[in-house]
XYZ file of C-alpha atoms in Angstrom:
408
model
C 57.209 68.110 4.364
C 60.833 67.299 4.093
C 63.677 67.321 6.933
C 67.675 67.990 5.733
C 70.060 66.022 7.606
C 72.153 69.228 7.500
C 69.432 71.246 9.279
C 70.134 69.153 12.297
C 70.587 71.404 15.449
C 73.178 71.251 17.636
C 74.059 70.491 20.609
C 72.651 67.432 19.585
C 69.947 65.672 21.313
C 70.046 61.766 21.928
C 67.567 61.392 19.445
C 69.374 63.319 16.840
C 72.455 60.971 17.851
C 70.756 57.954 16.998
C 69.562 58.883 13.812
C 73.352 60.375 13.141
C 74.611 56.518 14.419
C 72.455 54.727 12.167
C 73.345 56.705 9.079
C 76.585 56.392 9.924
C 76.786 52.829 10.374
C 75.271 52.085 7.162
C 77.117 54.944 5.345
C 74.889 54.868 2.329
C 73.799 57.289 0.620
C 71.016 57.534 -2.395
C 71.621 59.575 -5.208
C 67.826 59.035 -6.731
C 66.223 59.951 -3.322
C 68.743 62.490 -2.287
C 68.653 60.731 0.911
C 71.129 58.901 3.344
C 69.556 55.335 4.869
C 68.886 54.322 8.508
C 68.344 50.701 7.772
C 67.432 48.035 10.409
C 68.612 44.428 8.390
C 68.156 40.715 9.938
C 69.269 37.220 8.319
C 65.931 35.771 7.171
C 64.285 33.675 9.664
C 66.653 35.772 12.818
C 63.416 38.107 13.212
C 59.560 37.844 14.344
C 57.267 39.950 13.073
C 55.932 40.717 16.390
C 59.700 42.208 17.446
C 60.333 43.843 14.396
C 57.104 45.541 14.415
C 58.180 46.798 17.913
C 61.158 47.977 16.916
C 59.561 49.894 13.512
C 57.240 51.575 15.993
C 60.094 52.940 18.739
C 61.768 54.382 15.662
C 59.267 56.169 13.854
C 58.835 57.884 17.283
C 62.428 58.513 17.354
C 62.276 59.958 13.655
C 59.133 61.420 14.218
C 60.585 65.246 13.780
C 62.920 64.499 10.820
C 59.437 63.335 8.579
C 61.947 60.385 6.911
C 60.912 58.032 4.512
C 60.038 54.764 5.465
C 60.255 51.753 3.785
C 58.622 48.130 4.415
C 58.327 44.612 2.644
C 55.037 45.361 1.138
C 56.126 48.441 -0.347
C 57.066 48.268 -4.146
C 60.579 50.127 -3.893
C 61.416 47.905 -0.400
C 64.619 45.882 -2.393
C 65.725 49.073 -3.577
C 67.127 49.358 -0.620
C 67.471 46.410 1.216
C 70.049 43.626 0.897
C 68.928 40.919 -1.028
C 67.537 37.827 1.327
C 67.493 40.008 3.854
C 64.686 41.436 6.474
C 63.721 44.325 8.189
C 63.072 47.994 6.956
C 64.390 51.528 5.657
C 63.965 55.025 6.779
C 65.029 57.939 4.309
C 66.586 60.552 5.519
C 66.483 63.595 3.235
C 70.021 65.556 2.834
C 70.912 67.885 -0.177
C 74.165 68.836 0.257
C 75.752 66.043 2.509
C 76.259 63.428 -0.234
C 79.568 61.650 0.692
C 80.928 59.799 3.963
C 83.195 62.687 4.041
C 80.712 65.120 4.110
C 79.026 63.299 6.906
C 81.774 63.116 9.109
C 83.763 66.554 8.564
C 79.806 67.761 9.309
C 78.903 65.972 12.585
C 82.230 64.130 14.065
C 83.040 66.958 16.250
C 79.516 68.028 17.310
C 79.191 63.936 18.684
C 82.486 63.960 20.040
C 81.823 66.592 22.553
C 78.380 65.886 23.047
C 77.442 64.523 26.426
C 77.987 61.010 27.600
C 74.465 60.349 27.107
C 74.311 61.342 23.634
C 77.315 59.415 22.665
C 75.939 56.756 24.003
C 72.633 57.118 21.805
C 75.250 57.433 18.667
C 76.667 54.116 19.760
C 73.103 52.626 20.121
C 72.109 54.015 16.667
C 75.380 52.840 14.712
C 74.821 49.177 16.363
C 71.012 48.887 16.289
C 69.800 48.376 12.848
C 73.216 45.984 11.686
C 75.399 44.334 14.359
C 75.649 40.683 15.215
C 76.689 38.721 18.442
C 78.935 35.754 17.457
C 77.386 32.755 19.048
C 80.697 31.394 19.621
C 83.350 34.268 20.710
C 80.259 36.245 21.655
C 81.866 39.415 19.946
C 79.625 42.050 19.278
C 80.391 43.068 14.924
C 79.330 45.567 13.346
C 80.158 45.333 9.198
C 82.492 48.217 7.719
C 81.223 50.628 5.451
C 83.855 53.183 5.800
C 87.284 53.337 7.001
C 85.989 57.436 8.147
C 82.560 55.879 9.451
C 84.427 53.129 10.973
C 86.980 55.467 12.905
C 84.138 57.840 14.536
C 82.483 54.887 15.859
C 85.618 53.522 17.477
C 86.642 56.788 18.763
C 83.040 57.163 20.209
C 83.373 53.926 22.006
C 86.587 54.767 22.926
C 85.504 57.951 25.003
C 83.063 55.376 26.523
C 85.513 53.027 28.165
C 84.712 50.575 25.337
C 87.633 48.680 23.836
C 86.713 48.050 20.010
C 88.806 46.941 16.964
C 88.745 47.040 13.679
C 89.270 42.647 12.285
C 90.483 43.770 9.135
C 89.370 41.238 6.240
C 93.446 40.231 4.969
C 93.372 38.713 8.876
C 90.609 36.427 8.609
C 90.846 32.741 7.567
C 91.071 32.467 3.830
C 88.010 30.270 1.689
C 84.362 31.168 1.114
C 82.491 34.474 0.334
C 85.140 37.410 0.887
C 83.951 39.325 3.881
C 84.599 42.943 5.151
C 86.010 44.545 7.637
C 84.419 44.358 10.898
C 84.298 46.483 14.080
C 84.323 43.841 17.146
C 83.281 44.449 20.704
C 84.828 41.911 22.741
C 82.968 39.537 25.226
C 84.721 40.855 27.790
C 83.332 44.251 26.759
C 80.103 43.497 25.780
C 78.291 43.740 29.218
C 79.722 47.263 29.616
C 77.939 47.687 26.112
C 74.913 46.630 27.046
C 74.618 48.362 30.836
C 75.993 52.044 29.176
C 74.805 52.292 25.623
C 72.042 50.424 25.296
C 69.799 48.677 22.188
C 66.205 49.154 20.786
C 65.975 46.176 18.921
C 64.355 43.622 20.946
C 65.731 40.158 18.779
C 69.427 42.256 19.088
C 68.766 42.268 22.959
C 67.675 38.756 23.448
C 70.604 37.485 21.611
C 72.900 39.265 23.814
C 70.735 38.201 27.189
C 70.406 34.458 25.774
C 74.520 34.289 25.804
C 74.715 35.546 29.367
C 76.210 32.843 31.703
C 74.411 34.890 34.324
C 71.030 36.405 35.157
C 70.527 39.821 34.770
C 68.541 42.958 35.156
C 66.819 44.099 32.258
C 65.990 48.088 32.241
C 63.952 50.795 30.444
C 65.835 53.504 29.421
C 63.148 56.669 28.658
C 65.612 58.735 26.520
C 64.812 56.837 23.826
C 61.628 55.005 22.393
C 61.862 51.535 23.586
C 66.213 51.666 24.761
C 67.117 48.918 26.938
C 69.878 48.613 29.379
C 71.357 44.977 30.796
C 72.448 45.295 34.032
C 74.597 42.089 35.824
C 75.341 40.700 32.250
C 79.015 38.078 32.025
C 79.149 36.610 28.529
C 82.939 35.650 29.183
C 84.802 33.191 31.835
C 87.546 34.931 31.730
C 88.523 36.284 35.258
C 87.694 39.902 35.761
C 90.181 42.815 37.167
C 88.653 43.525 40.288
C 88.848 46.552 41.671
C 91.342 47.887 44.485
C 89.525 47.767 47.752
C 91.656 49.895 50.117
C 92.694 49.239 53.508
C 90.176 51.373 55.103
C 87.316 50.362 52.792
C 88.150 46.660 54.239
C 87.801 48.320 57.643
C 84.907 50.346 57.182
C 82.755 46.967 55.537
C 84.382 45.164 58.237
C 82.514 47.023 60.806
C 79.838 47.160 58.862
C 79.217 43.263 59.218
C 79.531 43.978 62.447
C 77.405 46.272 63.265
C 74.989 43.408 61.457
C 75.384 40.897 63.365
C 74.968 42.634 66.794
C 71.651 43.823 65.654
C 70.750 40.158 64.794
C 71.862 38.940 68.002
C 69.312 41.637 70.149
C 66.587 40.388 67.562
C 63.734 38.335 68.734
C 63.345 35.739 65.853
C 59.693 34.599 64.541
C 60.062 30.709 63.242
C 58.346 30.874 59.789
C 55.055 29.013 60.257
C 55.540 28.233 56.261
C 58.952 27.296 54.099
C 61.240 30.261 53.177
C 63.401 29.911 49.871
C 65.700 31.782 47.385
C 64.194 33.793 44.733
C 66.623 33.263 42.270
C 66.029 36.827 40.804
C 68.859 39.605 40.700
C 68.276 42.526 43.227
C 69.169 45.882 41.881
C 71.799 47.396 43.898
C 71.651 50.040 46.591
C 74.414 53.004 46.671
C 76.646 53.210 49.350
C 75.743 55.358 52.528
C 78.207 57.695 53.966
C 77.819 58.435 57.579
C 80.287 60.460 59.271
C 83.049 60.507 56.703
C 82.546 56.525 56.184
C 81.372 55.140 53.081
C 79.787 51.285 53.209
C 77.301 49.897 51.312
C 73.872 48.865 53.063
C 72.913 45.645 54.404
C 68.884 44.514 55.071
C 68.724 42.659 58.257
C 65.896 41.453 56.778
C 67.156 39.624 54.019
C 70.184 38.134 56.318
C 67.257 37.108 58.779
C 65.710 35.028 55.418
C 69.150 33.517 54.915
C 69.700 32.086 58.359
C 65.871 30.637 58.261
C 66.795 29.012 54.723
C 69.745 27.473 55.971
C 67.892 26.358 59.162
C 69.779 27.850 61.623
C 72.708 25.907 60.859
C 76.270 25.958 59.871
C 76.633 25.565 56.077
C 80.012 23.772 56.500
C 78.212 21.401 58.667
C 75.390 21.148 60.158
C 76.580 18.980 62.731
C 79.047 22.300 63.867
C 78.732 22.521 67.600
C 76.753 25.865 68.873
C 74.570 27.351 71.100
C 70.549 28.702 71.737
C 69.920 31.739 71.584
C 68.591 32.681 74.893
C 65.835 35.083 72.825
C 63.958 33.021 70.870
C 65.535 29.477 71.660
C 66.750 29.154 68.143
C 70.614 28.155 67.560
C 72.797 30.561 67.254
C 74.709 31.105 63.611
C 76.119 34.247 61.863
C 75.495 35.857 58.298
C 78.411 35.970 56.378
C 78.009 37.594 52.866
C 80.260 35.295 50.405
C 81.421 37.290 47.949
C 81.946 40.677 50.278
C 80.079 43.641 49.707
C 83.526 45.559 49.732
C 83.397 44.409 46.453
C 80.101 45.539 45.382
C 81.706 47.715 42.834
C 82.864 45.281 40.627
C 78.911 44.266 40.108
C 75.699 45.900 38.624
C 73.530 43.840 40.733
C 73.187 43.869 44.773
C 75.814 41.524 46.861
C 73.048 41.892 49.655
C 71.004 38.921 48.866
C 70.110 35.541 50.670
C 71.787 33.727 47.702
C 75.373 35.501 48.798
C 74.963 35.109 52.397
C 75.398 31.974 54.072
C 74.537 30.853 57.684
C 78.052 30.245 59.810
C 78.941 28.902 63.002
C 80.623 31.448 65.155
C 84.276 29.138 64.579
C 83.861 29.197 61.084
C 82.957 32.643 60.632
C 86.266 33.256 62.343
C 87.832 31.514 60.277
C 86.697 32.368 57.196
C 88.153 36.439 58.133
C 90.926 35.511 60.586
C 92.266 32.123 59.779
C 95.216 30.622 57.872
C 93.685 28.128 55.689
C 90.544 29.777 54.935
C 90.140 27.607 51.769
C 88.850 24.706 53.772
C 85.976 26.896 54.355
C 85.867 29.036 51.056
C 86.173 26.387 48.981
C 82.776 24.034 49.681
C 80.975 27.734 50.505
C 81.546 28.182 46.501
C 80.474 25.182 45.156
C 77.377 25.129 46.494
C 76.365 28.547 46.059
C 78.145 29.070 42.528
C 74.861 27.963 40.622
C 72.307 29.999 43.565
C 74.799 33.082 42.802
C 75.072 33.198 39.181
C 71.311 33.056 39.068
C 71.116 36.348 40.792
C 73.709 38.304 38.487
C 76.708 37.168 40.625
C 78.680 35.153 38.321
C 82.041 34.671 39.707
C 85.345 31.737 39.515
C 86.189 30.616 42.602
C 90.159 32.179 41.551
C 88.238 35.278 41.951
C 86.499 34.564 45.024
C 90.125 33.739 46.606
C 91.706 36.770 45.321
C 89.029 38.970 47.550
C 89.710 37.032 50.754
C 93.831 37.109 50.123
């Protein structure tokens, strides 16, 4: 039994999207077949068997309605249509009267365009899973040109994503060598907001982009497609971010919030740990914000500022020779949790400010100072450097230049 591209229903599924961004991508179609490729293509020696096998099996799931044609290495027609010294494999997709790139995009371009978020996003994960690269060096995400049409839906796709992509046309690159082509590039910068939104199936494709993270990171099953995974907390770049605006009243209302923290602390009875507490150095997924009575703040676990104040020993972080007091309920001295990098600005991360790695243990002075005081670098400043490693561990990379800008 044979499937037509063209009898491809719309609205389109995310399925049907993926197979529509692979094609696409590869923009090649096969006169003797009568059939457009879906090819997935690795540098030899870039792929294990055991990962491309994976990746063969989420597809053919994917596919699974459209009865394609697949292709392998032992098969007698496989360098047909593979590149030459390449790896990887082929699915045919039957179509008998879409036989050009203009075909294919006067036929489906406006059918992805106003598809739903979630099925662009599947386009973008088709047209990127089977042939993009992740420069080891810029850590741009490029995807090879096959057609200035091809090329333009992609970006346009993106584009109604919040990506930023460009086209690094071939007459801009540095002459000598092979000739190359035209490339779309994801920048660094944009490549974590890739890889949390859109998405990839191929698992060597995804451990590239995790193994250039300067930061740890949640990885996540998506179930709309076979085998789709999401990277949440993800910073390939140094580059200082645009934080977001935190308004006057969301200061207020976090403000409070810490507050409101503390004072339940204080009327806690604390337990000693009878055995050593320490950080987990795993990212937390995030919590959404609670609104209560018109005010909107995001969550903190006692519980987890408890664990911070036992790591630290009870003592101030700026030093432990700070002068304080017991507590008169559990004979314990008495220091405050103070979350680092504030959760006012728990927007700006995919991974949960409320962890013992972002809060550190404060005398009640140096807490004070920290919110109310002029030179609140004397404080800020050693806070970072000793927690910059214990943060970025937990998804939290951040420069200390940002770190500044949130207290200013």
């Amino acid at each position: 039994m044979s499937f037509l591209l063209e009898n491809i229903q719309t609205p389109l599924s995310e399925q049907t999207a993926y197979i529509l961004g692979g094609i696409v991508s590869a923009c090649s179609y096969n006169e003797e077949q009568s059939a457009w490729l879906l090819p997935v293509i690795h540098n030899p020696g870039k792929v294990t068997s055991t990962d491309l096998q994976s990746h063969q099996n989420s597809l053919k799931k994917i596919l699974s309605g459209m009865y394609a044609k697949f292709i392998k290495k032992t098969d007698d027609n496989y360098k047909k249509y593979m590149q030459p010294n390449k790896q990887g494999f082929v699915f045919l997709v039957s179509s008998a009267t879409i036989k050009t790139p203009e075909n294919l995009i006067e036929t489906f371009s406006e059918h992805i365009m106003i598809a739903s978020e979630k099925v662009r996003c599947a386009f973008i994960t088709g047209a990127f899973d089977g042939r993009s690269s992740l420069d080891k060096h810029t850590r741009m995400l490029s995807l090879d040109e096959k057609h200035p049409l091809c090329s333009d839906l992609i970006i346009n796709v993106l584009k109604s994503l919040k990506i930023t992509a460009s086209i690094n046309k071939s007459r801009d690159r540095i002459t000598g060598g092979n000739p190359r082509k035209n490339q779309i590039r994801i920048s660094a910068a944009d490549v974590p907001e890739f890889a949390k939104t859109v998405g990839l199936i191929s698992p060597t494709r995804v451990k590239d982009i995790e193994n250039a993270s300067i930061s740890n990171f949640i990885e996540e099953k998506d179930n709309s497609l076979s085998g789709l995974i999401k990277i949440k907390g993800l910073r390939l770049s140094k580059q200082q971010r645009k934080l977001k605006k935190v308004s006057v009243d969301k200061r207020s209302h976090e403000a409070g919030a810490d507050q409101k923290l503390i004072d339940e602390i204080s009327s806690t009875k604390i337990t000693k740990p009878t055995k050593e507490v320490s950080y987990t150095g795993k990212p937390k997924k995030k919590i959404s914000a609670v609104t209560q009575s018109q005010t909107t703040t995001f969550p903190r676990d006692k519980k987890v500022s408890l664990k911070a104040l036992k790591i630290a020993n009870y003592t101030c972080e700026i030093d432990a020779q700070h002068q304080t007091f017991i507590r008169k309920k559990d004979d314990l001295p008495y220091t405050e949790p103070h979350h680092l990098v504030p959760m006012a600005y728990s927007d700006d991360f995919d991974v949960s400010l409320d962890i013992e790695e972002n809060i550190v243990s404060l005398c009640s002075t140096c807490h004070n100072q920290v919110h109310y005081g002029k030179d609140i670098e004397i404080i800020l400043k050693p806070l970072y450097e000793r927690r910059k490693d214990l943060l970025a561990r937990v998804g939290i990379y951040i420069t200390y230049a940002e770190l500044l800008k949130m207290y200013k």
